[in-house]
GROMACS .gro file of C-alpha atoms in nm:
model
  265
    1MET     CA    1  -3.327   0.342  -2.036
    2ARG     CA    2  -3.202   0.223  -1.679
    3LYS     CA    3  -3.103  -0.136  -1.598
    4ARG     CA    4  -3.314  -0.304  -1.416
    5ILE     CA    5  -3.089  -0.507  -1.125
    6ALA     CA    6  -3.225  -0.921  -1.118
    7PRO     CA    7  -3.356  -1.006  -0.762
    8SER     CA    8  -3.110  -1.259  -0.747
    9ALA     CA    9  -2.831  -1.022  -0.754
   10VAL     CA   10  -2.977  -0.856  -0.529
   11VAL     CA   11  -3.041  -1.180  -0.285
   12TRP     CA   12  -2.694  -1.244  -0.342
   13LEU     CA   13  -2.594  -0.944  -0.252
   14LEU     CA   14  -2.796  -0.910   0.094
   15VAL     CA   15  -2.650  -1.235   0.191
   16ALA     CA   16  -2.328  -1.123   0.125
   17ALA     CA   17  -2.371  -0.823   0.369
   18ALA     CA   18  -2.485  -1.080   0.665
   19TYR     CA   19  -2.256  -1.313   0.600
   20PHE     CA   20  -1.949  -0.970   0.661
   21PHE     CA   21  -2.201  -0.695   0.907
   22ILE     CA   22  -2.314  -1.077   1.066
   23PRO     CA   23  -2.007  -1.128   1.255
   24LEU     CA   24  -1.907  -0.794   1.302
   25LEU     CA   25  -2.221  -0.669   1.489
   26ALA     CA   26  -2.219  -0.977   1.771
   27THR     CA   27  -1.810  -0.869   1.825
   28LEU     CA   28  -1.980  -0.522   1.892
   29LEU     CA   29  -2.252  -0.650   2.103
   30PHE     CA   30  -1.954  -0.910   2.318
   31SER     CA   31  -1.754  -0.639   2.327
   32LEU     CA   32  -2.009  -0.358   2.511
   33LYS     CA   33  -2.051  -0.624   2.783
   34LYS     CA   34  -2.028  -0.541   3.178
   35VAL     CA   35  -1.678  -0.723   3.305
   36GLN     CA   36  -1.901  -0.763   3.626
   37THR     CA   37  -2.200  -0.827   3.537
   38GLY     CA   38  -2.230  -0.961   3.125
   39ASN     CA   39  -2.487  -0.725   3.082
   40CYS     CA   40  -2.500  -0.470   2.831
   41CYS     CA   41  -2.392  -0.220   2.735
   42THR     CA   42  -2.064  -0.011   2.835
   43LEU     CA   43  -1.723   0.116   2.713
   44ALA     CA   44  -1.527   0.070   2.956
   45SER     CA   45  -1.335  -0.213   2.749
   46TYR     CA   46  -1.205  -0.009   2.494
   47GLY     CA   47  -1.161   0.224   2.742
   48THR     CA   48  -0.889  -0.048   2.899
   49ILE     CA   49  -0.739  -0.087   2.472
   50VAL     CA   50  -0.705   0.276   2.487
   51HIS     CA   51  -0.524   0.356   2.788
   52ASP     CA   52  -0.311   0.062   2.789
   53HIS     CA   53   0.031   0.192   2.670
   54GLN     CA   54   0.133  -0.096   2.458
   55PHE     CA   55  -0.181  -0.040   2.300
   56TRP     CA   56  -0.015   0.294   2.095
   57VAL     CA   57   0.365   0.133   2.118
   58THR     CA   58   0.253  -0.214   1.904
   59ILE     CA   59   0.054  -0.038   1.715
   60LYS     CA   60   0.225   0.215   1.562
   61LEU     CA   61   0.556  -0.078   1.530
   62SER     CA   62   0.346  -0.243   1.322
   63SER     CA   63   0.228   0.109   1.146
   64ILE     CA   64   0.566   0.213   1.057
   65LEU     CA   65   0.618  -0.154   0.873
   66ALA     CA   66   0.356  -0.126   0.691
   67LEU     CA   67   0.409   0.167   0.517
   68GLU     CA   68   0.824   0.046   0.545
   69THR     CA   69   0.680  -0.281   0.392
   70ILE     CA   70   0.575  -0.080   0.119
   71ALA     CA   71   0.791   0.185  -0.024
   72ILE     CA   72   1.084  -0.096  -0.021
   73CYS     CA   73   0.791  -0.284  -0.230
   74LEU     CA   74   0.729  -0.055  -0.474
   75ALA     CA   75   1.061   0.016  -0.492
   76LEU     CA   76   1.237  -0.228  -0.560
   77PHE     CA   77   0.906  -0.430  -0.797
   78VAL     CA   78   0.802  -0.146  -0.969
   79PRO     CA   79   1.121  -0.042  -1.168
   80THR     CA   80   1.203  -0.469  -1.160
   81ILE     CA   81   0.796  -0.535  -1.396
   82TYR     CA   82   0.851  -0.232  -1.583
   83LEU     CA   83   1.200  -0.352  -1.717
   84VAL     CA   84   1.064  -0.689  -1.780
   85HIS     CA   85   0.797  -0.589  -1.948
   86LEU     CA   86   1.038  -0.343  -2.199
   87LYS     CA   87   1.206  -0.583  -2.247
   88MET     CA   88   1.305  -0.908  -2.130
   89PRO     CA   89   0.972  -1.067  -2.156
   90LYS     CA   90   1.066  -1.414  -2.126
   91LEU     CA   91   1.158  -1.286  -1.776
   92ARG     CA   92   0.788  -1.283  -1.674
   93PRO     CA   93   0.681  -1.609  -1.585
   94VAL     CA   94   0.984  -1.696  -1.405
   95LEU     CA   95   0.902  -1.353  -1.158
   96ALA     CA   96   0.530  -1.548  -1.164
   97PHE     CA   97   0.653  -1.839  -1.056
   98LEU     CA   98   0.871  -1.686  -0.807
   99ALA     CA   99   0.617  -1.502  -0.635
  100LEU     CA  100   0.350  -1.870  -0.630
  101ILE     CA  101   0.683  -1.952  -0.376
  102PRO     CA  102   0.573  -1.763  -0.082
  103PHE     CA  103   0.208  -1.946  -0.110
  104VAL     CA  104   0.419  -2.311  -0.097
  105VAL     CA  105   0.639  -2.245   0.207
  106PRO     CA  106   0.434  -2.181   0.521
  107PRO     CA  107   0.523  -1.892   0.728
  108ILE     CA  108   0.670  -2.105   1.055
  109VAL     CA  109   0.917  -2.289   0.763
  110MET     CA  110   1.018  -1.931   0.622
  111VAL     CA  111   1.098  -1.749   0.950
  112VAL     CA  112   1.346  -2.013   1.065
  113GLY     CA  113   1.463  -2.019   0.770
  114LEU     CA  114   1.501  -1.669   0.764
  115LEU     CA  115   1.617  -1.666   1.137
  116ASN     CA  116   1.917  -1.891   1.038
  117PHE     CA  117   1.999  -1.767   0.703
  118TYR     CA  118   2.096  -1.408   0.861
  119LYS     CA  119   2.252  -1.539   1.236
  120GLY     CA  120   2.548  -1.310   1.239
  121ALA     CA  121   2.448  -1.021   1.052
  122PRO     CA  122   2.449  -0.692   1.225
  123ILE     CA  123   2.275  -0.618   1.572
  124TRP     CA  124   2.110  -0.346   1.385
  125PHE     CA  125   1.934  -0.554   1.110
  126TYR     CA  126   1.856  -0.924   1.281
  127ASP     CA  127   1.776  -0.752   1.644
  128GLN     CA  128   1.609  -0.420   1.464
  129PRO     CA  129   1.235  -0.495   1.315
  130TRP     CA  130   1.273  -0.246   1.091
  131GLY     CA  131   1.592  -0.479   0.913
  132PHE     CA  132   1.468  -0.874   1.014
  133LEU     CA  133   1.068  -0.808   0.999
  134ALA     CA  134   0.974  -0.571   0.723
  135THR     CA  135   1.222  -0.760   0.488
  136ALA     CA  136   1.008  -1.125   0.575
  137TYR     CA  137   0.734  -0.902   0.546
  138VAL     CA  138   0.840  -0.758   0.152
  139ILE     CA  139   0.853  -1.179   0.122
  140LEU     CA  140   0.489  -1.193   0.219
  141ALA     CA  141   0.399  -0.920   0.051
  142PHE     CA  142   0.629  -1.019  -0.289
  143PRO     CA  143   0.334  -1.252  -0.443
  144TYR     CA  144   0.046  -0.976  -0.368
  145MET     CA  145   0.189  -0.638  -0.510
  146PHE     CA  146   0.369  -0.865  -0.807
  147PHE     CA  147   0.030  -0.987  -0.919
  148SER     CA  148  -0.101  -0.631  -0.893
  149LEU     CA  149   0.134  -0.428  -1.015
  150ASP     CA  150   0.150  -0.724  -1.316
  151ALA     CA  151  -0.163  -0.642  -1.426
  152GLY     CA  152  -0.106  -0.263  -1.425
  153PHE     CA  153   0.184  -0.300  -1.679
  154ARG     CA  154  -0.030  -0.528  -1.833
  155SER     CA  155  -0.297  -0.274  -1.886
  156ILE     CA  156  -0.063  -0.075  -2.034
  157ASP     CA  157   0.096   0.005  -2.389
  158VAL     CA  158   0.470   0.006  -2.185
  159HIS     CA  159   0.653   0.024  -2.492
  160THR     CA  160   0.447   0.311  -2.689
  161LEU     CA  161   0.478   0.553  -2.319
  162THR     CA  162   0.843   0.488  -2.336
  163GLU     CA  163   0.954   0.578  -2.715
  164ALA     CA  164   0.639   0.880  -2.660
  165SER     CA  165   0.848   1.019  -2.312
  166GLN     CA  166   1.234   0.990  -2.467
  167ASN     CA  167   1.145   1.142  -2.765
  168LEU     CA  168   1.074   1.446  -2.568
  169GLY     CA  169   1.315   1.429  -2.406
  170ALA     CA  170   1.303   1.233  -2.077
  171ASN     CA  171   1.554   1.019  -1.899
  172TRP     CA  172   1.476   0.631  -1.779
  173ALA     CA  173   1.362   0.782  -1.399
  174THR     CA  174   1.165   0.983  -1.534
  175THR     CA  175   1.012   0.787  -1.745
  176LEU     CA  176   0.906   0.527  -1.462
  177VAL     CA  177   0.855   0.836  -1.162
  178LYS     CA  178   0.639   1.056  -1.441
  179VAL     CA  179   0.438   0.847  -1.675
  180ILE     CA  180   0.450   0.504  -1.596
  181LEU     CA  181   0.363   0.524  -1.244
  182PRO     CA  182   0.103   0.737  -1.301
  183ASN     CA  183  -0.072   0.472  -1.527
  184ILE     CA  184  -0.028   0.213  -1.272
  185ARG     CA  185  -0.149   0.383  -0.965
  186ALA     CA  186  -0.493   0.164  -0.938
  187ALA     CA  187  -0.277  -0.142  -0.967
  188ALA     CA  188  -0.001  -0.024  -0.716
  189LEU     CA  189  -0.211   0.115  -0.496
  190ALA     CA  190  -0.434  -0.183  -0.424
  191GLY     CA  191  -0.080  -0.394  -0.379
  192SER     CA  192  -0.034  -0.130  -0.171
  193PHE     CA  193  -0.362  -0.208   0.031
  194LEU     CA  194  -0.258  -0.629   0.036
  195THR     CA  195   0.043  -0.558   0.197
  196LEU     CA  196  -0.082  -0.276   0.412
  197ALA     CA  197  -0.327  -0.591   0.544
  198ILE     CA  198  -0.107  -0.886   0.602
  199VAL     CA  199   0.178  -0.676   0.779
  200MET     CA  200  -0.132  -0.619   0.973
  201GLY     CA  201  -0.236  -0.912   1.083
  202GLU     CA  202   0.072  -1.091   1.013
  203PHE     CA  203   0.174  -1.309   1.392
  204THR     CA  204   0.318  -1.628   1.324
  205ILE     CA  205   0.704  -1.425   1.161
  206ALA     CA  206   0.647  -1.196   1.526
  207SER     CA  207   0.538  -1.401   1.720
  208LEU     CA  208   0.873  -1.672   1.667
  209SER     CA  209   1.111  -1.345   1.631
  210ALA     CA  210   1.006  -1.289   1.974
  211PHE     CA  211   0.943  -0.885   1.812
  212HIS     CA  212   0.637  -0.726   1.992
  213THR     CA  213   0.352  -0.641   1.711
  214PHE     CA  214   0.033  -0.508   1.653
  215PRO     CA  215  -0.111  -0.907   1.602
  216ILE     CA  216   0.136  -0.997   1.852
  217TYR     CA  217  -0.119  -0.743   2.192
  218ILE     CA  218  -0.393  -0.851   1.990
  219GLN     CA  219  -0.337  -1.263   2.146
  220SER     CA  220  -0.174  -1.145   2.496
  221VAL     CA  221  -0.499  -0.954   2.571
  222ASN     CA  222  -0.752  -1.239   2.383
  223GLU     CA  223  -0.566  -1.473   2.633
  224SER     CA  224  -0.612  -1.309   2.941
  225GLN     CA  225  -0.942  -1.051   2.913
  226ALA     CA  226  -1.263  -1.144   2.793
  227TYR     CA  227  -1.410  -0.839   2.613
  228PRO     CA  228  -1.130  -0.552   2.593
  229ALA     CA  229  -1.012  -0.892   2.312
  230ALA     CA  230  -1.350  -0.847   2.167
  231ALA     CA  231  -1.302  -0.436   2.189
  232VAL     CA  232  -0.916  -0.460   2.017
  233THR     CA  233  -1.061  -0.670   1.735
  234LEU     CA  234  -1.312  -0.425   1.626
  235MET     CA  235  -0.987  -0.155   1.672
  236SER     CA  236  -0.772  -0.323   1.506
  237PHE     CA  237  -1.032  -0.421   1.163
  238GLY     CA  238  -1.178   0.041   1.178
  239ILE     CA  239  -0.741   0.127   1.178
  240THR     CA  240  -0.711  -0.128   0.885
  241TRP     CA  241  -0.972  -0.009   0.678
  242ALA     CA  242  -0.881   0.358   0.822
  243ALA     CA  243  -0.509   0.312   0.651
  244MET     CA  244  -0.650   0.157   0.313
  245LEU     CA  245  -0.875   0.404   0.291
  246SER     CA  246  -0.619   0.717   0.424
  247LEU     CA  247  -0.382   0.534   0.096
  248LEU     CA  248  -0.663   0.578  -0.126
  249LEU     CA  249  -0.720   0.979  -0.069
  250VAL     CA  250  -0.372   0.970  -0.080
  251GLY     CA  251  -0.375   0.840  -0.434
  252ARG     CA  252  -0.610   1.005  -0.575
  253LYS     CA  253  -0.535   1.349  -0.474
  254ARG     CA  254  -0.186   1.304  -0.640
  255GLY     CA  255  -0.343   1.149  -0.935
  256THR     CA  256  -0.585   1.459  -0.958
  257ARG     CA  257  -0.289   1.681  -0.873
  258ALA     CA  258  -0.082   1.464  -1.167
  259ALA     CA  259  -0.409   1.529  -1.421
  260ILE     CA  260  -0.437   1.886  -1.363
  261LEU     CA  261  -0.086   1.980  -1.410
  262THR     CA  262  -0.040   1.725  -1.767
  263GLY     CA  263  -0.360   1.932  -1.874
  264ALA     CA  264  -0.179   2.250  -1.835
  265ARG     CA  265   0.100   2.219  -1.975
   0.00000   0.00000   0.00000
């Protein structure tokens, strides 16, 4: 027997959908107006953005920074949280407390502190977004990645999986990559989604450190062109969701392949 959906649940679902889609629809209609007359409808604003060289340069930079930040976060936090859950569970509250610090310290304060802290560092690190910005973004993503991965590790039996893997002759690296990581794939993807959204939308740190990322480009367009600003806002929204969908599809394909290989063995 199929469970009936309560009418109140439908009402709240419609309210949530309206809250989400009405601003997007308003922005879309605004972006379709003609620059000269203000009447609808034309795609000229989207053409202006697509043919702007800075759009492609900044979106490429932010995308690479997002992938770099995700890779660094996973490489740092997955082994660390695994070790804490396996060997040092008393350190988990300490890590959880440290993960709350980026919420307490405003980004404008953090970037000033980082600029002073890394002053005197090599030019390839201090003057390049791949070094300084990536480091700052890893700090910003720390709480989101930590709590996502921590929830994933708490949902599995780390000790049993590790002991079973080692009894079959696997070393630590093999256990982590082929046994633990597939079991926390959903948590890792959730942390990656949040990290991607943070990097693609972060403005304060990039602005004060004088790096021209995608959010800086959106702000510069917003200050000078009204209709193209609405267009690039919608495009950034779509690009972020498309990137998240790509991560999800890659994670599912790898997970399916791992499941097939495991079943074959």
